[in-house]
Coordinates of C-alpha atoms in Angstrom, one line a residue:
M28 CA -27.6 226.8 -138.8
K29 CA -26.3 226.7 -135.2
Y30 CA -22.8 226.5 -133.9
G31 CA -21.7 226.8 -137.6
L32 CA -23.4 223.5 -138.4
I33 CA -25.8 223.2 -141.3
K34 CA -27.9 220.0 -141.8
V35 CA -27.8 218.7 -145.4
A36 CA -29.1 215.5 -147.1
A37 CA -28.4 213.5 -150.2
A38 CA -31.6 211.8 -151.5
V39 CA -32.0 208.9 -153.8
P40 CA -35.7 208.4 -154.5
A41 CA -37.4 205.4 -156.1
V42 CA -37.9 206.1 -159.8
K43 CA -39.8 204.8 -162.8
V44 CA -38.4 205.9 -166.2
A45 CA -40.7 208.5 -167.8
D46 CA -43.4 208.1 -165.1
I47 CA -43.3 211.7 -163.8
A48 CA -46.4 211.4 -161.5
Y49 CA -44.8 208.4 -159.7
N50 CA -41.5 210.2 -159.5
V51 CA -43.0 213.3 -158.0
V52 CA -44.7 211.3 -155.2
E53 CA -41.4 209.6 -154.4
I54 CA -39.5 212.9 -154.3
E55 CA -42.2 214.3 -152.0
K56 CA -41.8 211.4 -149.6
L57 CA -38.1 212.1 -149.2
I58 CA -38.7 215.9 -148.9
T59 CA -41.1 215.2 -146.1
L60 CA -38.7 212.9 -144.4
A61 CA -35.9 215.4 -144.7
D62 CA -38.0 218.3 -143.4
S63 CA -39.1 216.2 -140.4
E64 CA -35.4 215.8 -139.6
D65 CA -34.8 219.6 -139.9
V66 CA -32.7 219.3 -143.0
E67 CA -32.0 222.7 -144.5
I68 CA -30.8 221.6 -148.0
V69 CA -31.6 218.4 -149.7
C70 CA -30.0 217.3 -153.1
F71 CA -31.7 214.9 -155.5
P72 CA -30.2 213.1 -158.5
E73 CA -29.8 214.3 -162.0
L74 CA -33.0 214.3 -164.0
C75 CA -34.8 212.7 -161.1
L76 CA -38.2 214.1 -162.2
T77 CA -38.2 212.1 -165.5
G78 CA -35.6 209.5 -164.8
Y79 CA -32.1 209.8 -166.2
S80 CA -32.3 206.9 -168.7
C81 CA -35.2 208.2 -170.9
Q82 CA -32.9 208.4 -173.9
D83 CA -34.7 209.7 -177.0
L84 CA -37.9 210.2 -175.0
F85 CA -36.3 213.4 -173.7
K86 CA -37.2 214.8 -177.2
S87 CA -40.9 214.2 -176.5
Q88 CA -42.9 217.4 -176.0
L89 CA -45.2 215.5 -173.8
L90 CA -42.4 214.4 -171.4
Q91 CA -41.1 218.0 -171.3
T92 CA -44.5 219.4 -170.6
K93 CA -45.3 216.8 -167.9
A94 CA -41.9 217.5 -166.3
E95 CA -42.9 221.1 -165.9
E96 CA -46.2 220.1 -164.4
G97 CA -44.3 217.8 -162.1
L98 CA -42.2 220.8 -161.0
M99 CA -45.4 222.8 -160.4
M100 CA -46.6 220.0 -158.1
L101 CA -43.4 220.1 -156.1
L102 CA -43.6 223.9 -155.8
E103 CA -47.1 223.6 -154.4
F104 CA -46.0 220.8 -152.1
T105 CA -43.1 222.9 -150.6
R106 CA -45.1 226.1 -150.3
K107 CA -45.2 225.9 -146.5
L108 CA -41.8 224.4 -146.1
D109 CA -38.4 226.2 -145.4
I110 CA -36.3 223.3 -146.8
I111 CA -34.3 224.1 -149.9
C112 CA -34.5 221.3 -152.5
V113 CA -32.3 220.8 -155.5
I114 CA -34.2 218.9 -158.2
G115 CA -32.9 217.5 -161.5
M116 CA -35.1 217.9 -164.7
P117 CA -35.0 218.7 -168.4
I118 CA -35.9 222.3 -169.3
Q119 CA -36.6 223.6 -172.8
A120 CA -35.6 227.3 -173.4
E121 CA -34.8 229.3 -176.5
G122 CA -34.9 226.2 -178.7
L123 CA -32.5 224.4 -176.5
L124 CA -33.1 221.4 -174.2
L125 CA -31.0 221.6 -171.1
N126 CA -30.1 219.2 -168.3
C127 CA -30.8 221.4 -165.3
A128 CA -30.9 221.5 -161.5
V129 CA -33.8 223.6 -160.2
I130 CA -33.4 225.1 -156.7
I131 CA -36.7 225.5 -155.0
Q132 CA -37.9 226.7 -151.6
S133 CA -41.3 227.6 -150.1
G134 CA -43.1 227.2 -153.4
S135 CA -40.7 229.4 -155.4
I136 CA -37.9 228.8 -157.8
L137 CA -34.7 230.4 -156.4
G138 CA -32.7 229.6 -159.6
I139 CA -31.7 227.2 -162.3
V140 CA -28.3 225.7 -163.0
P141 CA -27.8 224.1 -166.4
K142 CA -25.2 221.3 -166.9
T143 CA -22.0 222.5 -168.5
Y144 CA -20.1 219.3 -169.5
L145 CA -22.1 216.7 -171.4
P146 CA -20.6 213.2 -171.8
N147 CA -20.8 211.7 -175.3
Y148 CA -19.1 208.4 -175.0
N149 CA -19.8 204.7 -174.3
E150 CA -23.4 204.4 -173.1
F151 CA -23.7 208.2 -172.5
Y152 CA -24.9 210.3 -175.4
E153 CA -26.2 213.4 -173.6
K154 CA -25.2 215.6 -176.5
R155 CA -27.8 213.7 -178.6
W156 CA -30.5 215.2 -176.4
F157 CA -29.1 218.2 -174.5
A158 CA -27.3 221.4 -175.2
S159 CA -24.5 222.6 -172.8
A160 CA -24.7 225.7 -170.7
Q161 CA -21.9 227.0 -172.9
D162 CA -24.4 227.1 -175.8
L163 CA -26.9 229.2 -173.8
N164 CA -27.5 232.9 -174.1
S165 CA -29.0 234.5 -171.0
T166 CA -32.8 234.3 -171.3
S167 CA -35.9 234.9 -169.2
F168 CA -39.1 233.0 -169.4
Y169 CA -41.9 231.5 -167.4
L170 CA -41.4 228.0 -165.9
A171 CA -44.1 226.4 -163.8
G172 CA -45.7 229.8 -163.3
N173 CA -42.4 231.5 -162.2
L174 CA -40.5 234.1 -164.1
V175 CA -37.0 232.7 -164.2
T176 CA -33.6 233.6 -165.8
L177 CA -31.5 230.9 -167.3
S178 CA -27.8 231.6 -168.1
A179 CA -24.4 230.0 -167.9
D180 CA -23.1 232.6 -165.5
P181 CA -21.9 231.2 -162.2
K182 CA -24.3 231.7 -159.4
L183 CA -24.3 231.1 -155.6
F184 CA -27.3 230.6 -153.4
Q185 CA -27.3 231.9 -149.9
T186 CA -29.3 230.6 -147.0
G187 CA -30.9 232.9 -144.4
D188 CA -28.0 232.1 -142.1
G189 CA -25.4 233.2 -144.7
V190 CA -24.3 229.8 -145.9
K191 CA -23.4 229.9 -149.6
F192 CA -23.8 226.9 -151.8
G193 CA -23.3 226.2 -155.5
V194 CA -24.6 223.4 -157.8
E195 CA -22.9 221.3 -160.5
I196 CA -24.3 218.3 -162.3
C197 CA -22.6 214.9 -162.6
E198 CA -20.0 215.1 -165.4
D199 CA -19.2 218.7 -164.3
L200 CA -17.2 217.2 -161.5
W201 CA -15.2 215.0 -163.8
A202 CA -14.1 217.8 -166.0
P203 CA -10.4 219.1 -165.9
V204 CA -11.7 222.4 -164.4
P205 CA -15.0 221.7 -162.6
P206 CA -17.5 224.5 -162.1
S207 CA -17.2 223.9 -158.4
N208 CA -13.6 225.3 -158.6
L209 CA -15.0 228.7 -159.5
L210 CA -18.0 228.4 -157.2
T211 CA -15.8 227.7 -154.2
M212 CA -13.3 230.4 -155.1
A213 CA -16.3 232.8 -155.3
G214 CA -17.3 231.9 -151.8
A215 CA -19.4 228.7 -151.9
D216 CA -19.1 226.8 -148.6
I217 CA -20.9 223.7 -150.0
I218 CA -21.3 222.2 -153.4
L219 CA -24.3 220.0 -154.3
N220 CA -24.1 217.6 -157.2
C221 CA -27.1 216.1 -158.9
S222 CA -25.7 213.1 -160.6
A223 CA -26.4 209.9 -162.6
S224 CA -23.3 207.7 -162.6
D225 CA -23.5 204.1 -163.7
D226 CA -21.5 201.4 -161.9
L227 CA -18.5 199.7 -163.4
I228 CA -15.6 197.8 -161.9
G229 CA -13.3 200.2 -160.1
K230 CA -15.4 203.3 -160.9
H231 CA -16.8 203.6 -157.4
R232 CA -13.4 203.7 -155.8
Y233 CA -12.4 206.4 -158.2
L234 CA -15.6 208.4 -157.6
R235 CA -15.0 208.4 -153.8
S236 CA -11.4 209.5 -154.3
L237 CA -12.6 212.2 -156.7
L238 CA -15.2 213.5 -154.2
M239 CA -12.7 213.5 -151.4
Q240 CA -10.0 215.2 -153.4
Q241 CA -12.3 217.9 -154.8
S242 CA -13.7 218.8 -151.4
A243 CA -10.2 218.8 -149.9
R244 CA -8.8 221.0 -152.7
T245 CA -11.7 223.5 -152.5
L246 CA -12.0 223.3 -148.7
S247 CA -15.7 222.7 -149.0
G248 CA -18.5 220.5 -148.1
Y249 CA -19.7 218.3 -151.0
V250 CA -23.2 216.6 -151.2
Y251 CA -23.4 214.0 -154.0
A252 CA -26.7 212.3 -154.9
S253 CA -26.8 209.9 -157.8
C254 CA -29.7 207.9 -159.3
G255 CA -30.3 204.3 -158.3
F256 CA -32.8 201.5 -158.5
G257 CA -35.6 202.0 -160.9
E258 CA -33.4 203.5 -163.7
S259 CA -33.3 201.4 -166.8
T260 CA -30.8 198.5 -166.7
Q261 CA -31.0 198.0 -170.5
D262 CA -27.2 198.4 -170.8
V263 CA -25.9 199.7 -167.5
V264 CA -26.8 199.6 -163.8
Y265 CA -27.0 202.7 -161.5
G266 CA -25.9 202.0 -157.9
G267 CA -27.5 204.9 -156.2
N268 CA -24.6 206.7 -154.5
A269 CA -25.4 209.2 -151.7
I270 CA -22.2 210.6 -150.3
I271 CA -21.5 213.7 -148.2
V272 CA -17.9 214.8 -147.8
E273 CA -16.3 217.6 -145.8
N274 CA -12.8 218.8 -146.6
G275 CA -11.7 215.4 -147.9
R276 CA -13.4 213.3 -145.2
I277 CA -16.6 211.2 -146.0
L278 CA -19.1 212.0 -143.3
V279 CA -21.9 209.7 -144.5
E280 CA -22.4 207.3 -147.3
G281 CA -25.4 205.4 -148.5
D282 CA -25.9 201.7 -149.4
R283 CA -25.0 201.0 -153.0
Y284 CA -27.4 198.8 -154.9
S285 CA -30.2 199.4 -152.4
L286 CA -33.6 198.5 -153.7
Q287 CA -35.1 201.1 -151.4
P288 CA -35.1 204.9 -151.4
Q289 CA -32.3 206.5 -149.4
L290 CA -31.8 209.7 -147.5
Q291 CA -28.4 210.3 -146.1
V292 CA -28.3 213.1 -143.5
T293 CA -25.5 214.8 -141.7
Q294 CA -24.2 218.2 -140.5
I295 CA -21.5 220.1 -142.4
D296 CA -19.4 222.4 -140.2
V297 CA -19.2 225.6 -142.1
E298 CA -17.2 227.4 -139.4
R299 CA -14.6 224.7 -139.6
L300 CA -14.3 225.1 -143.4
R301 CA -14.1 228.9 -143.2
T302 CA -11.4 228.7 -140.6
E303 CA -9.4 226.4 -142.8
R304 CA -9.8 228.8 -145.7
Q305 CA -8.7 231.8 -143.5
S306 CA -5.4 230.1 -142.7
N307 CA -4.7 228.8 -146.2
T308 CA -3.0 231.5 -148.1
T309 CA -3.0 229.4 -151.3
F310 CA -6.8 229.3 -151.2
I311 CA -6.9 233.0 -150.5
N312 CA -4.7 233.9 -153.4
A313 CA -6.7 231.7 -155.7
Q314 CA -9.9 233.6 -154.9
R315 CA -8.6 236.8 -156.5
G316 CA -11.0 237.8 -159.2
A317 CA -13.5 235.0 -158.7
H318 CA -17.1 236.1 -158.6
A319 CA -20.6 234.8 -158.9
A320 CA -24.1 236.2 -158.7
I321 CA -25.6 235.6 -155.2
I322 CA -29.3 234.5 -154.9
D323 CA -30.8 234.8 -151.4
A324 CA -33.0 232.0 -150.0
K325 CA -35.6 232.7 -147.4
P326 CA -34.6 232.6 -143.7
L327 CA -35.9 229.7 -141.7
S328 CA -39.3 230.4 -140.1
G329 CA -40.4 229.2 -136.7
E330 CA -38.5 227.0 -134.3
H331 CA -36.2 224.3 -135.7
S332 CA -34.7 221.9 -133.1
F333 CA -31.0 221.4 -133.0
K334 CA -29.0 218.5 -131.8
M335 CA -25.5 217.4 -132.6
E336 CA -25.8 214.6 -135.2
R337 CA -22.5 214.3 -137.0
P338 CA -19.9 211.9 -135.6
V339 CA -17.2 213.6 -133.5
N340 CA -13.9 211.8 -133.0
P341 CA -13.0 211.9 -129.3
H342 CA -9.4 211.3 -130.1
P343 CA -8.6 213.5 -133.1
F344 CA -4.8 213.1 -132.8
I345 CA -5.1 209.2 -133.0
P346 CA -4.8 207.6 -136.4
N347 CA -7.6 205.2 -137.4
A348 CA -6.9 201.5 -137.2
N349 CA -6.4 201.1 -140.9
D350 CA -3.7 203.8 -141.0
M351 CA -2.2 203.2 -137.5
A352 CA 1.0 201.5 -138.5
E353 CA 1.8 203.7 -141.5
T354 CA 1.0 206.9 -139.5
C355 CA 3.0 205.8 -136.4
E356 CA 6.0 205.0 -138.6
E357 CA 5.7 208.4 -140.4
I358 CA 5.6 210.3 -137.0
L359 CA 8.6 208.3 -135.7
N360 CA 10.5 209.1 -138.9
I361 CA 9.8 212.8 -138.6
Q362 CA 11.2 212.8 -135.0
T363 CA 14.1 210.7 -136.0
V364 CA 15.2 212.7 -139.0
G365 CA 14.7 215.9 -137.0
L366 CA 17.1 214.8 -134.3
A367 CA 19.5 213.3 -136.9
K368 CA 19.8 216.7 -138.7
R369 CA 20.5 218.4 -135.4
L370 CA 23.3 215.9 -134.5
L371 CA 24.9 216.2 -137.9
H372 CA 24.7 220.0 -137.9
T373 CA 26.4 220.1 -134.5
N374 CA 28.9 217.4 -135.4
C375 CA 27.7 215.6 -132.2
E376 CA 27.7 211.9 -131.6
H377 CA 26.4 212.0 -128.0
V378 CA 23.1 212.9 -126.4
V379 CA 22.1 213.1 -122.8
I380 CA 18.5 212.3 -121.8
G381 CA 16.8 212.0 -118.5
I382 CA 15.0 208.7 -118.2
S383 CA 12.1 208.5 -115.6
G384 CA 10.3 205.4 -116.7
G385 CA 7.4 207.5 -117.9
L386 CA 5.8 207.8 -121.3
D387 CA 7.6 210.9 -122.6
S388 CA 11.1 210.0 -121.7
T389 CA 10.5 206.5 -123.0
L390 CA 9.5 207.7 -126.4
A391 CA 12.3 210.2 -126.5
L392 CA 14.8 207.4 -125.7
L393 CA 13.4 205.2 -128.4
I394 CA 13.7 208.1 -130.9
C395 CA 17.4 208.5 -129.8
V396 CA 18.0 204.8 -130.5
R397 CA 16.3 204.9 -133.9
T398 CA 18.4 208.0 -134.8
F399 CA 21.7 206.6 -133.7
D400 CA 20.9 203.4 -135.6
K401 CA 20.0 205.4 -138.7
L402 CA 23.2 207.4 -138.5
G403 CA 25.3 204.4 -137.8
Y404 CA 26.4 205.8 -134.4
D405 CA 27.3 203.6 -131.4
R406 CA 24.3 203.4 -129.1
R407 CA 26.6 203.9 -126.2
G408 CA 26.7 207.5 -127.3
I409 CA 23.2 207.8 -125.8
I410 CA 23.7 208.7 -122.1
G411 CA 20.5 207.8 -120.2
V412 CA 20.4 209.3 -116.7
T413 CA 18.1 208.3 -113.9
M414 CA 17.8 210.9 -111.2
P415 CA 15.7 209.4 -108.4
G416 CA 14.3 211.9 -106.0
F417 CA 11.7 212.2 -103.2
G418 CA 8.8 210.8 -105.3
T419 CA 10.5 208.2 -107.5
S420 CA 8.6 204.9 -107.4
D421 CA 10.2 201.5 -107.7
R422 CA 8.0 200.7 -110.7
T423 CA 9.2 203.6 -112.9
H424 CA 12.8 203.3 -111.7
D425 CA 12.9 199.6 -112.5
N426 CA 11.3 200.2 -115.9
A427 CA 13.8 203.0 -116.7
T428 CA 16.9 200.9 -115.8
S429 CA 15.6 197.8 -117.5
L430 CA 14.9 199.6 -120.7
M431 CA 18.3 201.3 -120.8
Q432 CA 20.1 198.0 -120.2
S433 CA 18.2 196.1 -122.9
L434 CA 18.7 198.9 -125.5
G435 CA 22.5 198.9 -124.9
I436 CA 22.9 202.6 -124.2
S437 CA 25.2 204.2 -121.6
Q438 CA 23.6 204.5 -118.2
M439 CA 24.1 206.8 -115.2
E440 CA 22.2 207.2 -112.0
I441 CA 22.5 210.4 -110.0
S442 CA 20.3 210.9 -107.0
I443 CA 19.1 214.4 -106.6
S444 CA 17.9 214.1 -102.9
K445 CA 21.1 215.3 -101.3
A446 CA 21.5 218.3 -103.7
V447 CA 17.9 219.4 -103.4
T448 CA 18.0 219.0 -99.6
Q449 CA 21.0 221.3 -99.5
H450 CA 19.2 223.7 -101.9
F451 CA 16.2 223.8 -99.5
E452 CA 18.6 224.7 -96.7
D453 CA 20.3 227.4 -98.8
I454 CA 17.0 229.1 -99.7
G455 CA 15.4 228.5 -96.3
H456 CA 12.6 226.2 -97.5
D457 CA 10.9 223.7 -95.2
P458 CA 11.2 220.3 -97.0
K459 CA 7.9 219.2 -95.3
K460 CA 6.1 221.9 -97.3
H461 CA 5.3 220.1 -100.6
D462 CA 4.5 223.2 -102.6
A463 CA 5.7 224.5 -106.0
T464 CA 9.1 225.3 -104.6
Y465 CA 9.5 221.7 -103.4
E466 CA 8.5 220.3 -106.8
N467 CA 10.2 222.7 -109.1
S468 CA 13.5 222.6 -107.2
Q469 CA 13.7 218.9 -108.1
A470 CA 12.9 219.5 -111.8
R471 CA 15.5 222.3 -112.1
E472 CA 18.1 220.2 -110.3
R473 CA 17.5 217.4 -112.8
T474 CA 17.8 219.8 -115.8
Q475 CA 21.0 221.3 -114.4
I476 CA 22.6 217.8 -114.1
L477 CA 21.6 217.0 -117.7
M478 CA 22.9 220.3 -119.1
D479 CA 26.2 220.1 -117.2
L480 CA 26.7 216.5 -118.3
A481 CA 26.1 217.5 -121.9
N482 CA 28.8 220.1 -121.5
K483 CA 31.2 217.6 -120.0
L484 CA 30.5 214.9 -122.6
Q485 CA 30.2 217.2 -125.7
A486 CA 26.6 216.1 -126.1
I487 CA 23.2 217.8 -126.5
V488 CA 20.3 217.4 -124.1
V489 CA 17.3 215.8 -125.7
G490 CA 14.0 217.1 -124.3
T491 CA 11.2 214.8 -123.4
G492 CA 8.2 217.2 -122.9
D493 CA 5.2 216.7 -125.2
L494 CA 2.6 218.9 -127.0
S495 CA -0.1 218.4 -124.3
E496 CA 2.3 219.5 -121.5
L497 CA 3.2 222.6 -123.5
A498 CA -0.5 223.5 -124.0
L499 CA -1.1 223.2 -120.3
G500 CA 2.2 224.6 -119.2
W501 CA 2.7 221.4 -117.2
A502 CA 6.5 221.9 -117.0
T503 CA 8.9 223.7 -114.7
Y504 CA 10.1 226.9 -116.3
N505 CA 13.8 226.4 -116.9
G506 CA 13.5 222.9 -115.6
D507 CA 12.1 220.1 -117.8
H508 CA 10.8 223.0 -119.9
M509 CA 14.3 223.4 -121.3
S510 CA 16.5 221.2 -123.6
M511 CA 18.7 221.5 -126.6
Y512 CA 16.2 219.7 -128.9
G513 CA 12.7 218.6 -128.0
V514 CA 11.8 215.5 -130.0
N515 CA 8.3 215.2 -128.5
A516 CA 7.3 218.9 -128.9
G517 CA 4.8 218.1 -131.7
V518 CA 3.4 214.9 -130.2
P519 CA 0.3 215.0 -127.8
K520 CA 0.1 212.8 -124.8
T521 CA -2.7 210.6 -126.1
L522 CA -0.7 209.8 -129.2
I523 CA 2.5 208.9 -127.3
Q524 CA 0.8 205.8 -125.8
Y525 CA 0.0 204.5 -129.3
L526 CA 3.5 205.2 -130.6
I527 CA 5.0 203.2 -127.8
R528 CA 2.6 200.3 -128.3
Y529 CA 3.5 200.4 -132.0
I530 CA 7.2 200.2 -131.3
A531 CA 6.6 197.4 -128.7
A532 CA 5.0 195.3 -131.5
I533 CA 8.1 195.7 -133.8
P534 CA 10.2 192.5 -133.8
A535 CA 13.4 194.5 -133.4
F536 CA 12.2 195.8 -130.0
G537 CA 10.8 192.4 -128.9
A538 CA 13.2 192.4 -125.9
Q539 CA 11.8 195.6 -124.6
R540 CA 8.1 194.7 -125.3
D541 CA 7.0 193.9 -121.7
V542 CA 8.7 197.0 -120.2
L543 CA 7.2 199.2 -122.9
I544 CA 3.7 197.9 -122.3
D545 CA 4.1 198.5 -118.5
V546 CA 5.3 202.0 -119.2
V547 CA 2.1 202.7 -121.2
N548 CA 0.0 201.2 -118.3
T549 CA 1.8 203.2 -115.6
P550 CA -0.2 206.2 -114.2
I551 CA 1.1 209.5 -115.6
S552 CA 3.0 211.4 -112.9
P553 CA 5.9 213.9 -112.5
E554 CA 6.8 211.9 -109.3
L555 CA 7.8 215.1 -107.4
T556 CA 6.0 214.2 -104.1
P557 CA 6.6 211.0 -102.0
A558 CA 5.0 207.7 -102.9
D559 CA 2.6 206.0 -100.4
A560 CA 3.7 203.5 -97.8
E561 CA 3.6 200.7 -100.4
G562 CA 5.7 202.6 -102.8
N563 CA 2.8 203.4 -105.2
I564 CA 2.6 206.7 -107.1
Q565 CA 0.5 209.2 -105.2
Q566 CA 0.9 212.3 -107.5
K567 CA -1.2 211.5 -110.6
T568 CA -1.1 214.3 -113.2
E569 CA -4.6 213.7 -114.5
D570 CA -6.1 214.1 -111.0
L571 CA -4.5 217.5 -110.9
V572 CA -5.0 219.0 -114.4
G573 CA -7.6 216.7 -115.8
P574 CA -7.8 213.8 -118.3
Y575 CA -5.3 214.3 -121.2
E576 CA -7.9 212.9 -123.6
L577 CA -10.1 215.9 -122.8
H578 CA -7.3 218.4 -123.0
D579 CA -6.0 217.0 -126.3
F580 CA -9.5 217.2 -127.6
F581 CA -9.9 220.9 -126.4
L582 CA -6.4 221.7 -127.8
Y583 CA -7.1 220.2 -131.3
H584 CA -10.4 222.1 -131.8
F585 CA -9.1 225.4 -130.4
M586 CA -5.9 225.4 -132.3
R587 CA -7.0 223.7 -135.5
F588 CA -10.2 225.6 -136.1
G589 CA -10.3 228.5 -133.6
F590 CA -13.5 227.2 -132.1
R591 CA -15.0 229.1 -129.1
P592 CA -15.5 227.4 -125.8
A593 CA -19.3 227.0 -126.4
K594 CA -18.7 225.0 -129.5
I595 CA -15.8 222.9 -128.1
F596 CA -18.1 222.1 -125.1
L597 CA -20.9 221.0 -127.5
L598 CA -18.5 218.8 -129.5
A599 CA -16.9 217.3 -126.3
Q600 CA -20.3 216.4 -124.9
H601 CA -21.1 214.5 -128.0
A602 CA -17.7 212.9 -128.3
F603 CA -17.5 211.8 -124.6
M604 CA -21.2 211.3 -123.8
K605 CA -20.4 207.9 -122.3
E606 CA -17.3 208.9 -120.4
Y607 CA -17.9 212.3 -118.8
D608 CA -20.9 214.3 -117.8
A609 CA -21.4 218.0 -118.8
E610 CA -20.2 219.4 -115.5
T611 CA -16.9 217.4 -115.7
I612 CA -16.3 218.6 -119.2
K613 CA -17.0 222.2 -118.2
K614 CA -14.7 221.9 -115.2
W615 CA -11.7 220.8 -117.3
L616 CA -12.5 223.1 -120.2
L617 CA -12.2 226.0 -117.8
V618 CA -8.9 224.6 -116.6
F619 CA -7.7 224.2 -120.1
F620 CA -8.3 227.8 -121.1
R621 CA -7.0 229.3 -117.8
R622 CA -3.8 227.4 -118.1
F623 CA -3.4 227.8 -121.9
F624 CA -3.4 231.6 -121.5
S625 CA -1.4 231.9 -118.3
Q626 CA 1.3 229.5 -119.4
Q627 CA 2.1 231.1 -122.8
F628 CA 5.3 232.6 -121.4
K629 CA 6.8 229.1 -121.3
R630 CA 6.0 228.5 -125.0
S631 CA 7.4 231.9 -126.0
C632 CA 11.0 230.6 -125.4
L633 CA 10.5 227.0 -126.5
P634 CA 13.5 224.9 -127.6
D635 CA 13.6 223.7 -131.2
G636 CA 11.6 220.6 -132.0
P637 CA 9.9 219.0 -135.0
K638 CA 6.2 219.5 -135.9
V639 CA 4.7 216.1 -136.7
G640 CA 0.9 216.8 -137.2
S641 CA -1.5 219.6 -138.0
I642 CA -0.7 221.5 -134.8
S643 CA 2.4 223.0 -133.3
L644 CA 2.9 225.4 -130.4
S645 CA 6.2 226.7 -131.5
P646 CA 6.5 230.5 -131.3
R647 CA 8.4 230.3 -134.6
G648 CA 5.6 228.3 -136.3
D649 CA 1.9 227.8 -135.8
W650 CA 1.3 229.7 -132.6
R651 CA 2.3 233.3 -131.9
M652 CA 0.6 234.8 -128.9
P653 CA 1.5 237.5 -126.4
S654 CA 2.4 236.1 -123.1
D655 CA 0.3 238.7 -121.4
A656 CA -2.9 238.2 -123.5
S657 CA -6.1 238.3 -121.5
S658 CA -8.2 235.2 -121.1
A659 CA -11.3 237.0 -119.9
L660 CA -13.4 236.4 -123.0
W661 CA -12.8 232.7 -123.1
L662 CA -13.1 232.1 -119.3
K663 CA -16.4 234.1 -119.2
E664 CA -17.9 232.0 -121.9
C665 CA -16.7 228.8 -120.1
E666 CA -18.3 230.0 -116.9
E667 CA -21.6 230.7 -118.7
L668 CA -21.9 227.2 -120.2

């Protein structure tokens, strides 16, 4: 394991029913392949040594004896290998025949897990051949030359890197209280399931849902390997499912009905899972009293190469295409209902909002319109204010005015140039010096206008700043940093573009479509310094603080999982390998952490605003941090990358 990532595999070997010699060779092929790819744990299907569909042949002493000999062959084969293998086979002990998973490594048996829940319906009559783990008294005996203990007691296996995993077998997962519940409560990071599940109409969909739900409920990784082609098709067909899930999300999935053996490989992020558990008090409370025996595996020997192999979403805040419309509508509803409650609570039917023609103010305006429509308020109670200054471009100004006119809201234009020029004179600032004073004076003048108008009109000021700006502190303290309700406080910059595009596609906003699309395509800018001779925007935010898609990526992984800079850097390199080189990512990662720490004071007095996703920077919610916390540890690691 490196960077908290452990490489696992779900294997579906070719099989011949009751032909153990053949099955051993096929299992060895996949072990060899897995080991060549530096897999640390590989899970095989239920009863893969004999084949699952042997039926009454399981009672044969010859089959049982040859299964043990097959295990001896696998132990010898793995003697010089570090890889941990989970193999399904029948085991006879104390007069009972048990359906077991045998965990082996480097020629030794680490432990044996017997199946607890045996199906005895339809085509499955396992109770005809096997006893349940519940029928077993703890016993010790020799198996394939190894002294082993077999019991129903829960047991965890621990790799040399400290990753804990548990094993359950097929039907165990389908039980009302699966063994994996207890195993994860006792500390298992990963569950491996040796399975043999036939295919029926609709069953696969349910299986996928079950795997996702169980891994999400237990905040675990789940490796599922089920038998496939080669099993008897006398009455049913086995599709050969190989699925690896992490906290409710399928990482890899094999080809069902493949006629060829399969090995599905990916990395499970154990650090990510453990961070989720640390912050989930329900999970923590459920762990009380849970325990299991821990069996240690051997540490890895020699050098094992590492490279990032699991997919990394470069835009973690963006919904996938299939869920885009539903998720966008849900986000907009959260923002809308949040503002509606504030208006009803304050008995207010007027809002004041600064409209710049940029992304943030456009989304905030659209939320105001949706809110007023939902409450049955007159849209003219929305007072949109354009406040052109020294850097306002014709493009943004025209988009702002056009949007307000087409939406039917009240519109005001108040130039700030004269007031800010007088302010420069009052404080003795040279207007030719385009520094922080020059820029922030404009932002504060705009906020003063909005606040005073709100007082005059018995309205509240709706803030437009977004989550990404809050993370970077890209706001003027007591300027655009301040409002009476910040509807965009939980929405990152990268997501805002998708929300506006979604609204632009709604027929009810057809009249605004062209303007909304142009807003999305306009360079992001605070427009606080003059435009060029042709009136084009000169001050581009992403040239100054870096690409928002990178900063949103950094923010997500730092806030959601507490990842250190080195791991975020690794993930970003993999996610953006075609867009940014390592030096560029390092440069902006350093900027992110420097600004995130230095700008906390702005977040410590943040106005109210709704959380819409998994992350919020509210000092009353997800993020509570001293404004004077040192960034030294994080910046040092960034510099050493």
